[in-house]
Coordinates of C-alpha atoms in Angstrom, one line a residue:
M1 CA 5.4 -14.2 9.3
D2 CA 7.5 -11.6 7.5
T3 CA 7.6 -13.2 4.0
I4 CA 5.7 -11.7 1.1
Q5 CA 3.3 -14.2 -0.5
S6 CA 3.5 -13.8 -4.2
I7 CA 1.0 -15.3 -6.7
Y8 CA 1.3 -15.2 -10.5
L9 CA -1.9 -15.8 -12.5
S10 CA -2.8 -16.1 -16.2
F11 CA -6.2 -15.4 -17.7
D12 CA -7.7 -15.5 -21.2
G13 CA -9.0 -11.9 -21.4
K14 CA -10.3 -11.7 -17.8
A15 CA -7.2 -10.4 -16.0
K16 CA -8.5 -6.9 -15.4
E17 CA -11.9 -8.1 -14.2
A18 CA -10.3 -10.7 -11.9
M19 CA -7.7 -8.3 -10.4
E20 CA -10.4 -5.7 -9.7
Y21 CA -12.4 -8.5 -8.0
Y22 CA -9.4 -9.5 -5.9
Q23 CA -8.7 -5.9 -5.0
S24 CA -12.4 -5.5 -3.8
I25 CA -11.7 -8.4 -1.4
L26 CA -8.1 -7.9 -0.4
G27 CA -7.8 -4.1 -0.7
G28 CA -4.4 -2.8 -1.8
T29 CA -3.1 -0.9 -4.8
L30 CA -3.8 -2.2 -8.3
R31 CA -1.6 -1.3 -11.3
L32 CA -2.5 -2.4 -14.8
Q33 CA -0.8 -2.2 -18.2
T34 CA -2.2 -3.4 -21.5
Y35 CA -0.5 -5.0 -24.5
G36 CA -1.4 -1.8 -26.5
E37 CA 0.4 0.4 -24.0
V38 CA 3.5 -1.7 -23.5
M39 CA 3.9 -3.6 -26.7
G40 CA 2.1 -1.3 -29.2
E41 CA -0.4 -4.0 -30.0
K42 CA -2.8 -2.9 -32.7
D43 CA -5.0 -6.0 -33.0
I44 CA -8.4 -5.1 -31.5
Q45 CA -8.7 -8.6 -29.9
Y46 CA -5.5 -8.1 -27.8
K47 CA -4.6 -4.4 -27.5
D48 CA -6.7 -3.9 -24.3
R49 CA -5.7 -7.2 -22.7
I50 CA -3.5 -7.0 -19.7
I51 CA 0.2 -7.7 -20.0
H52 CA 1.1 -6.6 -16.5
A53 CA -1.2 -6.4 -13.4
Y54 CA 0.1 -5.9 -9.9
L55 CA -2.0 -6.0 -6.8
E56 CA 0.0 -5.1 -3.7
H57 CA -1.5 -5.4 -0.2
S58 CA 0.4 -5.8 3.0
K59 CA 2.3 -9.0 2.6
I60 CA 0.4 -10.3 -0.5
L61 CA 1.4 -9.6 -4.1
I62 CA -0.7 -10.9 -6.9
I63 CA 0.7 -10.6 -10.4
A64 CA -1.4 -11.4 -13.5
R65 CA -1.6 -11.2 -17.2
D66 CA -3.8 -12.2 -20.1
A67 CA -2.9 -14.8 -22.7
H68 CA -1.5 -13.7 -26.0
P69 CA -0.5 -16.2 -28.7
K70 CA 1.9 -13.8 -30.5
Y71 CA 4.1 -13.8 -27.4
N72 CA 3.6 -17.5 -26.6
I73 CA 1.8 -16.5 -23.4
L74 CA -1.0 -19.0 -22.6
A75 CA -3.6 -19.0 -19.9
E76 CA -3.6 -22.7 -19.0
A77 CA -2.1 -23.8 -15.7
P78 CA -1.3 -27.3 -14.6
E79 CA -4.1 -28.9 -12.5
T80 CA -1.7 -29.0 -9.6
T81 CA -1.3 -25.3 -9.4
H82 CA -3.1 -23.3 -6.7
A83 CA -2.9 -19.8 -5.4
R84 CA -2.1 -19.9 -1.7
I85 CA -2.5 -17.4 1.1
A86 CA -1.3 -18.4 4.6
S87 CA -1.3 -16.4 7.9
P88 CA -2.1 -16.9 11.6
D89 CA -4.8 -14.2 11.2
E90 CA -8.0 -16.4 11.4
T91 CA -10.4 -13.5 11.0
M92 CA -8.8 -12.1 7.8
L93 CA -8.3 -15.5 6.1
S94 CA -11.8 -16.7 7.0
Y95 CA -13.1 -13.5 5.3
Y96 CA -10.9 -14.1 2.2
F97 CA -12.2 -17.7 2.0
T98 CA -15.8 -16.6 2.1
K99 CA -15.4 -13.8 -0.4
L100 CA -13.2 -15.7 -2.9
S101 CA -15.6 -18.7 -2.9
K102 CA -18.7 -16.5 -3.8
G103 CA -19.7 -17.4 -7.4
G104 CA -17.2 -20.2 -7.4
R105 CA -17.1 -23.4 -5.4
V106 CA -15.7 -24.7 -2.1
D107 CA -13.6 -27.7 -2.8
M108 CA -12.6 -28.4 0.8
P109 CA -14.3 -26.4 3.6
L110 CA -12.1 -24.3 5.8
S111 CA -11.7 -26.3 9.0
R112 CA -9.1 -27.4 11.6
Q113 CA -6.8 -30.2 10.5
V114 CA -5.0 -32.9 12.4
W115 CA -1.7 -30.9 12.2
G116 CA -3.4 -28.0 14.0
D117 CA -3.8 -25.5 11.1
A118 CA -7.2 -24.5 9.6
Y119 CA -7.0 -25.3 5.9
G120 CA -9.5 -25.0 3.0
M121 CA -9.6 -25.1 -0.7
L122 CA -11.8 -23.3 -3.2
T123 CA -12.1 -22.4 -6.9
D124 CA -13.1 -18.8 -7.5
K125 CA -15.5 -17.6 -10.2
F126 CA -12.5 -17.1 -12.6
G127 CA -11.5 -20.8 -12.3
V128 CA -8.5 -20.0 -10.1
P129 CA -8.0 -22.7 -7.4
W130 CA -7.0 -21.3 -4.0
I131 CA -5.6 -22.8 -0.8
I132 CA -6.3 -20.8 2.4
N133 CA -4.1 -21.9 5.4
I134 CA -4.5 -20.4 8.8
F135 CA -1.5 -21.3 10.9
A136 CA -2.2 -22.9 14.3
T137 CA -1.2 -20.8 17.3
E138 CA -0.8 -24.1 19.2
V139 CA 0.7 -27.1 17.6
P140 CA -0.7 -30.5 18.7
T141 CA 1.6 -32.9 20.5
Y142 CA 2.7 -35.8 18.4
R143 CA 3.9 -39.2 19.6
E144 CA 7.4 -39.8 18.4
K145 CA 8.2 -43.1 16.8
T146 CA 11.8 -44.3 17.1
H147 CA 13.1 -46.8 14.5
V148 CA 15.6 -49.2 15.8
A149 CA 17.7 -50.9 13.1

């Protein structure tokens, strides 16, 4: 798969810690900018918070930032939002699943599904829900149903 998988995350003061954690698992290059550096923020509560964080690794890009009420940037995400990483590389994605779930919880164990892919869900120690999808190298045969009107 040649597409870049991009994830955008919001945190309430934990963006730097979370992104360094993700870098320790995924590898890659991490770039961070604070509200103080970019926006000239003087408030001690917000000046060291992250306004732009970029973690680039292979075909994965994770972008994150911390909440800031002055700029109407909030940390809440809808309950239907998940970060997702998908690839046919079973070894790599199994490793990511194991590492990301440490200190968090496994919501659905990583296992082979009826459609052929291995699929699992977890919530990491920062409260970010993840979907890990290992593409099947062989797709199961389906019986076709024909509808006659």
